[in-house]
Amino acid sequence: GAGRRSTDAGDGRLTAWVRVGVLALALAVAAYVLLVARGTAAPAREVEHLRAEALTHEAGLLAAQMEARIVSADAGLKAAAASLKTRRERPLEAIEAARLVAPDIAFAILSPTGATLAAAGAPVEAFEAARPSTQTPAPRLDALHAASDGEAMLREQVVGSERILARIPVAPTA
């Protein structure tokens, strides 16, 4: 008839089934490739998941260890403050009292002028705080300040006109 191609003249059922079969086969092959690709990527995803989980646990452990060192330093600061309040002229005894409570923490007592009256556990220079920028507000007394060497945090307590500093190591001490 008019408007039909000469190749359309036949029955056409066989060719339609062949086309449907080829498309179904291509769809099955594509699904198989996707399943195989997903299966091959599964071990890598599992490794990444386990790595992230291990990192989370390690971070939690390090945070707990740091919190324990801070609590120990605070107990040492309280012991030093109590000793310094009763015997202001004996700053070394206050440092020794702090070290009895927190032997892994370094302590220092500074005069109002900033001179070191007594120190134990670290060199005097180790108690220098990192210099804050001019836009940084004045830190709270109970806050942690970075030490200038970056290897510890400093916590301070004021007793009268003297300042007691605790140097808390950031990395676990072995």
Tab-separated table of C-alpha atoms in Angstrom:
chain	number	residue	atom	x	y	z
A	1	GLY	CA	0.000	0.000	0.000
A	2	ALA	CA	0.686	3.584	-0.203
A	3	GLY	CA	3.075	4.971	2.457
A	4	ARG	CA	4.556	1.654	3.512
A	5	ARG	CA	8.108	0.604	2.991
A	6	SER	CA	8.904	-2.510	1.101
A	7	THR	CA	10.611	-4.013	4.197
A	8	ASP	CA	7.357	-3.646	6.175
A	9	ALA	CA	5.508	-5.924	3.856
A	10	GLY	CA	6.046	-9.117	5.868
A	11	ASP	CA	4.362	-10.529	8.960
A	12	GLY	CA	6.848	-8.827	11.375
A	13	ARG	CA	6.072	-10.938	14.450
A	14	LEU	CA	9.402	-12.764	14.480
A	15	THR	CA	11.411	-9.587	14.199
A	16	ALA	CA	9.401	-7.938	16.994
A	17	TRP	CA	10.040	-10.908	19.307
A	18	VAL	CA	13.705	-10.860	18.376
A	19	ARG	CA	13.871	-7.147	19.232
A	20	VAL	CA	12.084	-7.687	22.544
A	21	GLY	CA	14.399	-10.623	23.328
A	22	VAL	CA	17.511	-8.572	22.537
A	23	LEU	CA	16.260	-5.696	24.718
A	24	ALA	CA	15.439	-8.096	27.568
A	25	LEU	CA	18.890	-9.681	27.236
A	26	ALA	CA	20.533	-6.220	27.287
A	27	LEU	CA	18.501	-5.305	30.364
A	28	ALA	CA	19.547	-8.539	32.105
A	29	VAL	CA	23.211	-7.945	31.250
A	30	ALA	CA	23.007	-4.358	32.556
A	31	ALA	CA	21.384	-5.548	35.799
A	32	TYR	CA	24.067	-8.233	36.190
A	33	VAL	CA	26.849	-5.674	35.616
A	34	LEU	CA	25.309	-3.364	38.240
A	35	LEU	CA	25.050	-6.190	40.771
A	36	VAL	CA	28.632	-7.308	40.123
A	37	ALA	CA	29.896	-3.697	40.389
A	38	ARG	CA	28.001	-3.226	43.647
A	39	GLY	CA	29.389	-6.474	45.019
A	40	THR	CA	32.929	-5.492	44.082
A	41	ALA	CA	32.580	-2.098	45.778
A	42	ALA	CA	31.147	-3.591	48.979
A	43	PRO	CA	34.530	-4.529	50.565
A	44	ALA	CA	35.869	-1.011	49.956
A	45	ARG	CA	32.749	0.529	51.518
A	46	GLU	CA	33.033	-1.848	54.471
A	47	VAL	CA	36.711	-0.920	54.956
A	48	GLU	CA	35.838	2.791	54.899
A	49	HIS	CA	33.016	2.231	57.383
A	50	LEU	CA	35.326	0.300	59.736
A	51	ARG	CA	38.053	2.947	59.378
A	52	ALA	CA	35.595	5.722	60.252
A	53	GLU	CA	34.304	3.714	63.212
A	54	ALA	CA	37.845	3.102	64.495
A	55	LEU	CA	38.668	6.791	64.118
A	56	THR	CA	35.543	7.722	66.075
A	57	HIS	CA	36.455	5.325	68.875
A	58	GLU	CA	40.042	6.596	68.967
A	59	ALA	CA	38.841	10.209	69.127
A	60	GLY	CA	36.505	9.303	71.984
A	61	LEU	CA	39.339	7.591	73.841
A	62	LEU	CA	41.678	10.566	73.390
A	63	ALA	CA	38.929	12.951	74.538
A	64	ALA	CA	38.324	10.836	77.651
A	65	GLN	CA	42.062	10.751	78.401
A	66	MET	CA	42.302	14.535	77.997
A	67	GLU	CA	39.274	15.018	80.249
A	68	ALA	CA	40.936	12.817	82.887
A	69	ARG	CA	44.126	14.907	82.684
A	70	ILE	CA	42.070	18.119	83.051
A	71	VAL	CA	40.272	16.736	86.121
A	72	SER	CA	43.641	15.714	87.585
A	73	ALA	CA	45.077	19.182	86.890
A	74	ASP	CA	42.063	20.840	88.521
A	75	ALA	CA	42.544	18.689	91.640
A	76	GLY	CA	46.227	19.684	91.696
A	77	LEU	CA	45.325	23.360	91.304
A	78	LYS	CA	42.933	23.116	94.260
A	79	ALA	CA	45.594	21.433	96.414
A	80	ALA	CA	48.152	24.095	95.481
A	81	ALA	CA	45.662	26.881	96.161
A	82	ALA	CA	44.810	25.471	99.597
A	83	SER	CA	48.505	25.181	100.461
A	84	LEU	CA	49.319	28.651	99.127
A	85	LYS	CA	46.459	30.239	101.099
A	86	THR	CA	47.827	28.881	104.372
A	87	ARG	CA	51.562	29.408	103.643
A	88	ARG	CA	51.931	32.166	101.076
A	89	GLU	CA	55.686	32.430	101.697
A	90	ARG	CA	56.229	28.746	100.680
A	91	PRO	CA	55.234	28.452	96.988
A	92	LEU	CA	57.374	25.338	96.486
A	93	GLU	CA	55.303	23.488	99.107
A	94	ALA	CA	52.160	24.418	97.161
A	95	ILE	CA	53.704	23.000	93.971
A	96	GLU	CA	54.674	19.812	95.805
A	97	ALA	CA	51.113	19.474	97.134
A	98	ALA	CA	49.783	19.811	93.594
A	99	ARG	CA	52.242	17.225	92.254
A	100	LEU	CA	51.219	14.773	94.988
A	101	VAL	CA	47.635	14.951	93.728
A	102	ALA	CA	48.515	15.114	90.006
A	103	PRO	CA	52.012	13.713	89.402
A	104	ASP	CA	51.694	13.727	85.583
A	105	ILE	CA	50.869	17.443	85.441
A	106	ALA	CA	53.435	20.246	85.608
A	107	PHE	CA	52.696	23.223	87.862
A	108	ALA	CA	54.119	26.713	88.342
A	109	ILE	CA	53.338	29.673	90.577
A	110	LEU	CA	53.823	33.154	89.156
A	111	SER	CA	54.107	36.429	91.039
A	112	PRO	CA	51.909	39.409	90.133
A	113	THR	CA	54.754	40.660	87.924
A	114	GLY	CA	54.913	37.339	86.074
A	115	ALA	CA	58.121	36.097	87.713
A	116	THR	CA	58.208	32.380	88.426
A	117	LEU	CA	58.166	31.727	92.164
A	118	ALA	CA	58.209	27.910	91.874
A	119	ALA	CA	57.808	25.307	89.120
A	120	ALA	CA	57.926	21.530	88.836
A	121	GLY	CA	57.325	19.015	86.077
A	122	ALA	CA	58.425	21.207	83.169
A	123	PRO	CA	60.906	24.006	82.445
A	124	VAL	CA	59.776	27.525	83.340
A	125	GLU	CA	59.509	28.467	79.638
A	126	ALA	CA	56.915	25.724	79.133
A	127	PHE	CA	54.357	27.761	81.077
A	128	GLU	CA	54.234	30.551	78.525
A	129	ALA	CA	50.844	30.823	76.838
A	130	ALA	CA	50.545	31.338	73.120
A	131	ARG	CA	50.076	35.020	72.442
A	132	PRO	CA	46.402	35.727	71.624
A	133	SER	CA	45.510	38.088	68.790
A	134	THR	CA	44.437	41.622	69.690
A	135	GLN	CA	40.818	40.808	68.744
A	136	THR	CA	40.611	37.864	71.160
A	137	PRO	CA	38.627	38.727	74.311
A	138	ALA	CA	40.259	38.180	77.685
A	139	PRO	CA	40.111	34.458	78.541
A	140	ARG	CA	38.154	33.142	81.530
A	141	LEU	CA	40.246	31.855	84.393
A	142	ASP	CA	38.827	28.341	84.138
A	143	ALA	CA	39.464	28.157	80.396
A	144	LEU	CA	42.245	26.191	78.766
A	145	HIS	CA	44.911	28.177	76.919
A	146	ALA	CA	47.363	26.763	74.409
A	147	ALA	CA	50.969	26.679	75.565
A	148	SER	CA	53.384	28.491	73.289
A	149	ASP	CA	55.037	25.213	72.235
A	150	GLY	CA	51.673	23.743	71.166
A	151	GLU	CA	52.257	20.534	73.119
A	152	ALA	CA	50.107	21.338	76.152
A	153	MET	CA	47.189	23.321	77.459
A	154	LEU	CA	47.476	25.680	80.425
A	155	ARG	CA	44.874	26.098	83.157
A	156	GLU	CA	45.262	28.844	85.711
A	157	GLN	CA	43.927	29.656	89.142
A	158	VAL	CA	44.475	32.923	90.974
A	159	VAL	CA	45.169	32.908	94.718
A	160	GLY	CA	45.535	36.387	96.120
A	161	SER	CA	47.941	38.080	93.750
A	162	GLU	CA	49.742	34.898	92.643
A	163	ARG	CA	48.742	32.752	89.683
A	164	ILE	CA	49.011	28.960	89.794
A	165	LEU	CA	49.409	27.371	86.365
A	166	ALA	CA	48.879	23.729	85.440
A	167	ARG	CA	50.460	22.470	82.211
A	168	ILE	CA	48.294	19.651	80.799
A	169	PRO	CA	49.973	17.628	78.042
A	170	VAL	CA	47.851	17.210	74.912
A	171	ALA	CA	49.439	13.936	73.797
A	172	PRO	CA	49.150	10.939	76.105
A	173	THR	CA	52.201	10.485	78.291
A	174	ALA	CA	53.751	7.055	77.974
